[in-house]
Amino acid sequence: MKYDTVVIGGGLAGLICGIRLTQSGLSCTIVSAGQNALHFSSGSLDLLTQLPNGHVVEKPLTALDELSEQAPTHPYSRLGKLEVIKLTHLAETLLQQSGMKLKGSSDENHYRITPLGHKRSTWLSPEFVPTVGLHQKMNKGKIAVVGIEGFLDFQPQMVSAELQREGIPASAHYVHLPLLDRLRENPSEFRAINVARWLDRPENMAQIVAEIAPLIADADTIFMPACIGLDSEEPLLELQKQLGKPIYLLPTLPPSLLGIRLHETLLRQFRRQGGIIMPGDKVTSVNCVGSCIESVTTRNHGDISLKASQFVLATGSFFNNGLVAEFDRVYEPLMDLDLCHIPPRAQWTNKEFFASQPYMTFGVQTDQQLRAQKDGQPIENLYVAGAVLGGFDPLTEGCGAGVSLISGLHAAGEIIRYFEQQKALQAEVTP
């Protein structure tokens, strides 16, 4: 099978890269081994919330120069300020075109409310997640935080207590929904996704409204766990309409409904544009000719190789086995690519649990164009995108989603330019 590009990995980086490529008319297939980190995310996207020295970032794009000084191997620093700014705006556009209803701007971060009621700085948030601007106070009147009886992944009293500490009037409530009694019998099944499958059914709406309405009579706004609206926002909009008050959703423990919605929305856009997805498959070997990849072989396709002119590695970090750690070494399992500097084993972690952990910066070494390196030399047609990249800490720097989007779009841009150049060369030699 022959494609213009094969993307290895179906997470945020791989999907946004595939969307940009297919939008430009190139053929692209994504080989996706299984669930990706989006299924475990809050649904909000971070660009840059903190510099390596600990300074808080309010305006991400204006902090790029300082980031380059402190972390010259950071993917943003390698690409340069102007490229990052351009691709950030492109990411916002493509997410919107894909059908994601997000609020926020790269001009300034905002706070989203976490499942514990705390404020966390971020770049973009789903429309129905409660947010507040920096240096502002939330103004949503009296808030009723409604949990579901027996649903252990969300504790409304913790949220309301934190809101009250912020001076916001809030109260905690539990709603008993008999329609969920079957799930309550098995706590392992009482998770947000399974709850949503029941709450999303139109025939259950009247019962949900009848149970919640008495609890929120004195409230102006409702906060609920994100366990309604799995496939579309229609059930949430209908519930909001019938209760007559705005409803906001707080992410729950994984699997995350908001993260899954983001993944499914991007996947649909990729497919709409002609992209091919190979779910549950895994690249098992790579065939190189000189400094280029010619084809890859996958677990499900056996002897049928996938050939392409360009390739993108977006396999994720340790969580997705894009990187593998043994007791005394870390390696990239597909091609044993060069990694950024890995210190001795004793220096991989920080004893302070909430401190920045050195192993989070481990990843594949690239050149300035984010092409993978092996034995010190770049592989000419293999770009690296997302968490498998080295040189950044996605958690403490608050840039995981941003790096995935920016690096994925950069890889797509380089590939598009390659095919444009090939087309121009063919035009010159055509009589």
Short mmCIF file of C-alpha atoms in Angstrom, two decimals:
data_model
loop_
_atom_site.label_atom_id
_atom_site.label_comp_id
_atom_site.label_asym_id
_atom_site.label_seq_id
_atom_site.Cartn_x
_atom_site.Cartn_y
_atom_site.Cartn_z
CA MET A 1 0.00 0.00 0.00
CA LYS A 2 1.37 3.37 -1.02
CA TYR A 3 0.66 6.73 0.62
CA ASP A 4 2.20 10.15 0.57
CA THR A 5 2.70 9.97 4.35
CA VAL A 6 2.46 7.35 7.06
CA VAL A 7 1.91 8.70 10.59
CA ILE A 8 2.85 6.32 13.40
CA GLY A 9 0.64 7.16 16.36
CA GLY A 10 -2.98 8.34 16.59
CA GLY A 11 -2.87 10.81 19.46
CA LEU A 12 -3.16 14.59 19.34
CA ALA A 13 0.09 15.10 17.41
CA GLY A 14 -0.66 12.39 14.85
CA LEU A 15 -4.25 13.47 14.28
CA ILE A 16 -3.53 17.18 13.82
CA CYS A 17 -0.68 16.29 11.45
CA GLY A 18 -2.98 14.01 9.45
CA ILE A 19 -5.73 16.65 9.34
CA ARG A 20 -3.33 19.24 7.93
CA LEU A 21 -1.92 16.81 5.35
CA THR A 22 -5.29 15.62 4.07
CA GLN A 23 -6.56 19.19 4.03
CA SER A 24 -3.75 19.88 1.55
CA GLY A 25 -4.80 16.99 -0.67
CA LEU A 26 -2.10 14.50 0.36
CA SER A 27 -2.87 10.85 1.07
CA CYS A 28 -2.18 9.89 4.66
CA THR A 29 -2.68 6.87 6.89
CA ILE A 30 -2.37 6.80 10.67
CA VAL A 31 -1.30 3.58 12.37
CA SER A 32 -2.72 3.67 15.89
CA ALA A 33 -1.82 0.95 18.37
CA GLY A 34 -4.61 1.63 20.87
CA GLN A 35 -5.97 4.20 23.32
CA ASN A 36 -3.98 7.41 23.41
CA ALA A 37 -3.37 9.97 26.13
CA LEU A 38 -6.37 12.07 25.03
CA HIS A 39 -8.65 9.46 26.61
CA PHE A 40 -7.03 10.31 29.95
CA SER A 41 -6.93 14.10 29.55
CA SER A 42 -9.13 16.89 30.89
CA GLY A 43 -10.06 18.03 27.38
CA SER A 44 -8.32 21.38 27.94
CA LEU A 45 -5.14 22.17 26.00
CA ASP A 46 -2.01 23.79 27.47
CA LEU A 47 0.42 25.88 25.42
CA LEU A 48 2.89 27.15 28.05
CA THR A 49 2.06 27.90 31.67
CA GLN A 50 5.44 27.93 33.39
CA LEU A 51 9.09 28.47 32.48
CA PRO A 52 11.76 25.97 33.56
CA ASN A 53 12.90 28.36 36.32
CA GLY A 54 9.43 28.27 37.85
CA HIS A 55 8.18 31.65 36.64
CA VAL A 56 4.46 31.61 35.85
CA VAL A 57 3.55 32.38 32.23
CA GLU A 58 0.44 34.46 31.58
CA LYS A 59 1.06 35.33 27.92
CA PRO A 60 2.57 32.22 26.27
CA LEU A 61 3.69 33.75 22.98
CA THR A 62 5.55 36.61 24.64
CA ALA A 63 7.45 34.15 26.85
CA LEU A 64 9.03 32.23 23.95
CA ASP A 65 12.25 34.28 23.92
CA GLU A 66 12.83 33.66 27.61
CA LEU A 67 12.00 29.98 27.13
CA SER A 68 14.67 29.73 24.42
CA GLU A 69 17.27 31.14 26.81
CA GLN A 70 16.36 28.76 29.61
CA ALA A 71 15.65 25.65 27.49
CA PRO A 72 17.41 25.78 24.11
CA THR A 73 16.51 22.14 23.36
CA HIS A 74 12.78 22.65 23.96
CA PRO A 75 10.82 21.90 20.74
CA TYR A 76 9.53 25.51 20.70
CA SER A 77 13.12 26.76 20.95
CA ARG A 78 14.29 24.52 18.12
CA LEU A 79 11.54 25.75 15.80
CA GLY A 80 11.92 29.42 16.70
CA LYS A 81 9.48 32.04 17.95
CA LEU A 82 7.99 33.03 14.59
CA GLU A 83 7.28 29.43 13.57
CA VAL A 84 5.65 28.64 16.92
CA ILE A 85 3.43 31.73 16.74
CA LYS A 86 2.34 30.91 13.18
CA LEU A 87 1.57 27.28 14.03
CA THR A 88 -0.25 28.22 17.25
CA HIS A 89 -2.71 30.33 15.28
CA LEU A 90 -3.04 27.57 12.69
CA ALA A 91 -3.80 25.07 15.45
CA GLU A 92 -6.59 27.27 16.81
CA THR A 93 -8.06 27.53 13.30
CA LEU A 94 -7.89 23.79 12.54
CA LEU A 95 -9.41 22.83 15.89
CA GLN A 96 -12.32 25.16 15.22
CA GLN A 97 -12.75 23.88 11.66
CA SER A 98 -12.77 20.31 12.98
CA GLY A 99 -15.83 21.10 15.07
CA MET A 100 -14.25 21.67 18.47
CA LYS A 101 -16.02 24.38 20.48
CA LEU A 102 -13.16 25.77 22.53
CA LYS A 103 -12.72 29.00 24.46
CA GLY A 104 -9.45 30.76 25.17
CA SER A 105 -6.66 32.42 23.24
CA SER A 106 -2.90 32.17 22.86
CA ASP A 107 -2.75 35.88 23.71
CA GLU A 108 -3.32 35.05 27.38
CA ASN A 109 -3.90 31.92 29.43
CA HIS A 110 -7.04 31.51 31.50
CA TYR A 111 -8.02 29.38 34.48
CA ARG A 112 -10.15 26.27 34.21
CA ILE A 113 -11.80 24.80 37.28
CA THR A 114 -10.47 21.35 38.14
CA PRO A 115 -12.43 18.39 39.58
CA LEU A 116 -11.21 19.49 43.02
CA GLY A 117 -12.43 23.04 42.57
CA HIS A 118 -8.96 24.52 42.12
CA LYS A 119 -7.96 26.90 39.34
CA ARG A 120 -5.45 25.68 36.78
CA SER A 121 -3.91 27.78 34.04
CA THR A 122 -4.45 26.63 30.46
CA TRP A 123 -4.72 27.78 26.82
CA LEU A 124 -7.97 26.34 25.40
CA SER A 125 -10.90 24.72 27.18
CA PRO A 126 -14.08 22.98 26.00
CA GLU A 127 -17.09 25.27 25.82
CA PHE A 128 -18.88 23.71 28.80
CA VAL A 129 -15.90 23.62 31.18
CA PRO A 130 -16.08 26.43 33.81
CA THR A 131 -13.32 28.99 33.29
CA VAL A 132 -12.32 32.41 34.60
CA GLY A 133 -9.86 34.99 33.32
CA LEU A 134 -6.55 35.65 35.03
CA HIS A 135 -6.83 38.19 37.86
CA GLN A 136 -10.61 37.94 37.71
CA LYS A 137 -13.21 36.53 40.06
CA MET A 138 -15.74 33.99 38.87
CA ASN A 139 -19.13 35.62 38.47
CA LYS A 140 -21.71 32.87 38.03
CA GLY A 141 -23.96 33.65 40.98
CA LYS A 142 -24.76 30.87 43.43
CA ILE A 143 -23.36 27.56 42.20
CA ALA A 144 -24.91 24.16 42.88
CA VAL A 145 -22.30 21.43 42.56
CA VAL A 146 -24.23 18.27 41.78
CA GLY A 147 -22.64 14.86 42.15
CA ILE A 148 -24.15 11.44 41.45
CA GLU A 149 -24.78 9.11 44.36
CA GLY A 150 -22.36 6.20 44.21
CA PHE A 151 -20.12 7.87 41.60
CA LEU A 152 -16.77 7.93 43.42
CA ASP A 153 -14.83 9.77 40.70
CA PHE A 154 -16.37 13.12 41.63
CA GLN A 155 -16.85 14.61 45.10
CA PRO A 156 -19.10 17.71 44.99
CA GLN A 157 -18.35 18.74 48.57
CA MET A 158 -14.64 19.11 47.74
CA VAL A 159 -15.45 21.36 44.78
CA SER A 160 -17.92 23.52 46.71
CA ALA A 161 -15.54 23.86 49.68
CA GLU A 162 -12.76 25.14 47.42
CA LEU A 163 -15.13 27.56 45.67
CA GLN A 164 -16.26 28.86 49.05
CA ARG A 165 -12.64 29.48 50.04
CA GLU A 166 -12.43 31.66 46.94
CA GLY A 167 -15.42 33.65 48.19
CA ILE A 168 -17.84 32.09 45.70
CA PRO A 169 -21.26 31.00 46.99
CA ALA A 170 -21.53 27.27 46.35
CA SER A 171 -23.33 24.25 47.75
CA ALA A 172 -22.85 20.51 47.31
CA HIS A 173 -25.61 18.06 46.41
CA TYR A 174 -25.95 14.39 45.51
CA VAL A 175 -28.59 13.21 43.09
CA HIS A 176 -29.89 9.64 43.24
CA LEU A 177 -30.77 8.38 39.79
CA PRO A 178 -32.54 5.00 39.92
CA LEU A 179 -31.73 4.42 36.27
CA LEU A 180 -28.07 3.99 37.32
CA ASP A 181 -28.78 1.31 39.95
CA ARG A 182 -27.49 -1.39 37.63
CA LEU A 183 -24.10 0.35 37.44
CA ARG A 184 -23.96 0.86 41.22
CA GLU A 185 -23.89 -2.90 41.69
CA ASN A 186 -20.40 -2.97 40.19
CA PRO A 187 -18.15 -0.03 41.23
CA SER A 188 -15.65 -0.87 38.49
CA GLU A 189 -18.38 -0.19 35.93
CA PHE A 190 -19.56 3.05 37.56
CA ARG A 191 -17.37 5.30 35.42
CA ALA A 192 -18.10 8.49 33.49
CA ILE A 193 -18.34 6.84 30.09
CA ASN A 194 -20.79 4.16 31.24
CA VAL A 195 -22.85 6.75 33.13
CA ALA A 196 -23.03 8.90 29.98
CA ARG A 197 -24.42 6.00 27.96
CA TRP A 198 -27.44 5.99 30.30
CA LEU A 199 -27.81 9.73 30.79
CA ASP A 200 -27.63 10.39 27.05
CA ARG A 201 -30.74 8.31 26.31
CA PRO A 202 -33.71 10.58 25.47
CA GLU A 203 -36.14 8.33 27.33
CA ASN A 204 -34.24 8.99 30.58
CA MET A 205 -34.27 12.78 30.38
CA ALA A 206 -37.53 13.28 32.30
CA GLN A 207 -36.27 11.24 35.25
CA ILE A 208 -32.95 13.13 35.32
CA VAL A 209 -34.72 16.49 35.33
CA ALA A 210 -37.14 15.39 38.04
CA GLU A 211 -34.31 14.28 40.32
CA ILE A 212 -32.03 17.30 39.83
CA ALA A 213 -34.58 20.14 39.73
CA PRO A 214 -35.38 20.20 43.49
CA LEU A 215 -31.68 20.31 44.37
CA ILE A 216 -30.85 23.39 42.33
CA ALA A 217 -33.93 25.52 42.97
CA ASP A 218 -31.96 28.28 44.70
CA ALA A 219 -28.91 28.14 42.42
CA ASP A 220 -28.00 30.29 39.43
CA THR A 221 -25.50 27.88 37.88
CA ILE A 222 -24.94 24.12 37.95
CA PHE A 223 -21.59 22.32 38.04
CA MET A 224 -21.71 18.59 37.21
CA PRO A 225 -19.18 15.85 36.50
CA ALA A 226 -18.52 15.38 32.79
CA CYS A 227 -20.64 12.26 32.35
CA ILE A 228 -23.27 13.43 29.88
CA GLY A 229 -22.93 14.10 26.16
CA LEU A 230 -20.56 11.34 25.09
CA ASP A 231 -21.28 11.37 21.36
CA SER A 232 -22.70 14.88 21.05
CA GLU A 233 -23.59 17.89 23.14
CA GLU A 234 -27.33 17.48 22.49
CA PRO A 235 -28.18 15.66 25.75
CA LEU A 236 -26.41 18.36 27.76
CA LEU A 237 -28.15 21.15 25.86
CA GLU A 238 -31.52 19.49 26.42
CA LEU A 239 -30.86 19.07 30.15
CA GLN A 240 -29.77 22.70 30.39
CA LYS A 241 -32.92 23.80 28.56
CA GLN A 242 -35.27 21.82 30.79
CA LEU A 243 -33.60 22.90 34.04
CA GLY A 244 -33.51 26.50 32.83
CA LYS A 245 -30.01 27.19 34.16
CA PRO A 246 -26.50 27.06 32.68
CA ILE A 247 -24.64 23.80 33.25
CA TYR A 248 -20.86 23.43 33.33
CA LEU A 249 -18.95 20.16 33.28
CA LEU A 250 -15.90 19.24 35.36
CA PRO A 251 -13.58 16.51 34.06
CA THR A 252 -13.50 13.26 36.02
CA LEU A 253 -10.94 10.54 36.55
CA PRO A 254 -10.04 8.61 33.38
CA PRO A 255 -11.42 7.54 31.03
CA SER A 256 -12.34 11.16 30.43
CA LEU A 257 -15.48 11.99 28.46
CA LEU A 258 -14.09 15.41 27.50
CA GLY A 259 -10.82 13.91 26.29
CA ILE A 260 -12.62 11.21 24.32
CA ARG A 261 -14.87 13.84 22.71
CA LEU A 262 -11.78 15.76 21.58
CA HIS A 263 -10.20 12.62 20.12
CA GLU A 264 -13.36 11.52 18.32
CA THR A 265 -13.97 14.99 16.87
CA LEU A 266 -10.46 15.16 15.39
CA LEU A 267 -10.69 11.58 14.15
CA ARG A 268 -13.95 12.32 12.32
CA GLN A 269 -12.38 15.36 10.66
CA PHE A 270 -9.39 13.31 9.52
CA ARG A 271 -11.67 10.69 8.01
CA ARG A 272 -13.95 13.29 6.40
CA GLN A 273 -10.94 14.64 4.54
CA GLY A 274 -10.04 11.21 3.17
CA GLY A 275 -7.56 10.06 5.80
CA ILE A 276 -7.14 6.35 6.54
CA ILE A 277 -6.94 5.18 10.15
CA MET A 278 -5.60 1.75 11.10
CA PRO A 279 -6.78 1.29 14.70
CA GLY A 280 -5.44 -1.49 16.87
CA ASP A 281 -2.42 -1.89 14.61
CA LYS A 282 1.25 -1.41 15.40
CA VAL A 283 4.35 -0.77 13.32
CA THR A 284 6.69 -3.70 13.95
CA SER A 285 9.60 -2.99 11.61
CA VAL A 286 11.06 -0.23 9.47
CA ASN A 287 12.84 -0.68 6.15
CA CYS A 288 15.50 1.98 5.55
CA VAL A 289 17.45 2.66 2.37
CA GLY A 290 20.40 4.87 3.16
CA SER A 291 19.23 7.80 5.26
CA CYS A 292 15.56 7.43 4.30
CA ILE A 293 12.70 5.16 5.29
CA GLU A 294 11.20 3.28 2.36
CA SER A 295 8.40 1.35 4.09
CA VAL A 296 7.11 0.01 7.39
CA THR A 297 5.52 -3.32 8.32
CA THR A 298 2.63 -3.59 10.77
CA ARG A 299 1.31 -6.33 13.01
CA ASN A 300 -2.06 -6.62 11.28
CA HIS A 301 -0.87 -6.40 7.67
CA GLY A 302 1.84 -9.03 7.81
CA ASP A 303 3.80 -9.12 4.57
CA ILE A 304 1.94 -6.15 3.09
CA SER A 305 4.18 -3.16 3.80
CA LEU A 306 3.11 0.46 3.95
CA LYS A 307 5.18 2.57 1.57
CA ALA A 308 5.40 6.36 1.65
CA SER A 309 7.62 9.27 0.73
CA GLN A 310 7.39 10.78 4.24
CA PHE A 311 6.88 9.43 7.75
CA VAL A 312 5.98 10.93 11.12
CA LEU A 313 6.78 9.36 14.48
CA ALA A 314 4.13 10.36 17.04
CA THR A 315 4.11 7.33 19.33
CA GLY A 316 3.95 9.19 22.64
CA SER A 317 6.17 8.86 25.69
CA PHE A 318 6.44 6.15 28.36
CA PHE A 319 2.66 6.05 28.84
CA ASN A 320 2.15 4.83 25.25
CA ASN A 321 5.40 2.84 24.97
CA GLY A 322 6.84 5.37 22.56
CA LEU A 323 9.74 5.29 25.00
CA VAL A 324 10.71 2.29 27.12
CA ALA A 325 12.57 2.42 30.42
CA GLU A 326 14.50 -0.51 31.83
CA PHE A 327 16.38 -0.44 35.11
CA ASP A 328 19.52 1.10 33.68
CA ARG A 329 18.54 2.47 30.27
CA VAL A 330 15.87 4.26 28.26
CA TYR A 331 15.36 3.56 24.57
CA GLU A 332 13.05 4.22 21.62
CA PRO A 333 11.72 0.73 20.75
CA LEU A 334 10.89 1.03 17.04
CA MET A 335 14.22 2.11 15.55
CA ASP A 336 16.45 2.65 18.59
CA LEU A 337 16.69 6.33 17.66
CA ASP A 338 19.09 8.71 19.36
CA LEU A 339 17.75 10.16 22.58
CA CYS A 340 18.54 13.45 24.26
CA HIS A 341 20.99 13.32 27.16
CA ILE A 342 19.99 10.65 29.67
CA PRO A 343 21.73 11.07 33.07
CA PRO A 344 22.73 8.16 35.34
CA ARG A 345 19.83 6.14 36.75
CA ALA A 346 19.97 7.78 40.17
CA GLN A 347 19.22 11.16 38.56
CA TRP A 348 16.08 10.14 36.64
CA THR A 349 13.73 11.19 39.43
CA ASN A 350 13.38 13.93 42.00
CA LYS A 351 12.70 12.85 45.59
CA GLU A 352 10.22 15.70 45.91
CA PHE A 353 7.02 14.15 44.55
CA PHE A 354 5.51 17.38 43.19
CA ALA A 355 8.81 18.72 41.80
CA SER A 356 9.76 18.55 38.14
CA GLN A 357 10.86 15.02 37.33
CA PRO A 358 13.94 14.74 35.06
CA TYR A 359 12.61 11.67 33.23
CA MET A 360 9.75 13.77 31.85
CA THR A 361 12.25 15.55 29.55
CA PHE A 362 13.58 12.31 28.04
CA GLY A 363 12.82 11.79 24.38
CA VAL A 364 14.06 11.45 20.82
CA GLN A 365 16.89 13.70 19.69
CA THR A 366 16.16 15.68 16.50
CA ASP A 367 17.70 18.31 14.29
CA GLN A 368 16.31 21.84 14.07
CA GLN A 369 13.55 20.68 11.70
CA LEU A 370 12.48 17.96 14.18
CA ARG A 371 13.77 15.13 12.00
CA ALA A 372 14.74 12.04 14.00
CA GLN A 373 18.41 11.23 14.40
CA LYS A 374 20.11 7.87 14.49
CA ASP A 375 23.81 7.48 15.18
CA GLY A 376 24.12 11.27 15.04
CA GLN A 377 22.66 11.62 11.54
CA PRO A 378 19.12 12.77 10.62
CA ILE A 379 16.70 10.38 8.93
CA GLU A 380 15.71 12.59 6.02
CA ASN A 381 12.03 11.64 5.78
CA LEU A 382 11.12 10.92 9.43
CA TYR A 383 9.72 13.79 11.49
CA VAL A 384 9.07 13.50 15.22
CA ALA A 385 6.01 14.99 16.89
CA GLY A 386 4.40 15.02 20.31
CA ALA A 387 5.38 13.49 23.62
CA VAL A 388 8.11 11.26 22.15
CA LEU A 389 10.17 14.41 21.58
CA GLY A 390 12.82 15.25 24.16
CA GLY A 391 13.79 18.51 25.82
CA PHE A 392 10.58 19.58 27.58
CA ASP A 393 8.53 18.78 30.67
CA PRO A 394 4.84 18.67 29.65
CA LEU A 395 3.56 18.71 33.22
CA THR A 396 5.52 21.37 35.10
CA GLU A 397 5.90 23.60 32.02
CA GLY A 398 2.26 23.10 31.03
CA CYS A 399 3.00 22.61 27.34
CA GLY A 400 2.13 19.00 26.52
CA ALA A 401 -0.79 19.67 24.19
CA GLY A 402 0.94 22.69 22.69
CA VAL A 403 4.05 20.71 21.79
CA SER A 404 1.89 17.99 20.24
CA LEU A 405 -0.07 20.46 18.12
CA ILE A 406 2.89 22.64 17.13
CA SER A 407 5.25 19.77 16.29
CA GLY A 408 2.51 17.86 14.45
CA LEU A 409 1.69 20.90 12.33
CA HIS A 410 5.37 21.61 11.74
CA ALA A 411 5.89 18.07 10.43
CA ALA A 412 2.86 18.48 8.15
CA GLY A 413 4.18 21.82 6.89
CA GLU A 414 7.57 20.37 6.02
CA ILE A 415 5.95 17.44 4.21
CA ILE A 416 3.62 19.74 2.26
CA ARG A 417 6.62 21.83 1.19
CA TYR A 418 8.45 18.69 0.10
CA PHE A 419 5.62 17.65 -2.23
CA GLU A 420 5.26 21.19 -3.57
CA GLN A 421 8.97 21.18 -4.43
CA GLN A 422 8.65 17.78 -6.10
CA LYS A 423 5.73 19.04 -8.14
CA ALA A 424 7.68 22.14 -9.17
CA LEU A 425 10.67 20.02 -10.24
CA GLN A 426 8.44 17.77 -12.33
CA ALA A 427 6.93 20.83 -14.01
CA GLU A 428 10.40 22.07 -14.95
CA VAL A 429 11.41 18.83 -16.66
CA THR A 430 8.08 18.27 -18.37
CA PRO A 431 8.36 19.40 -22.03
#
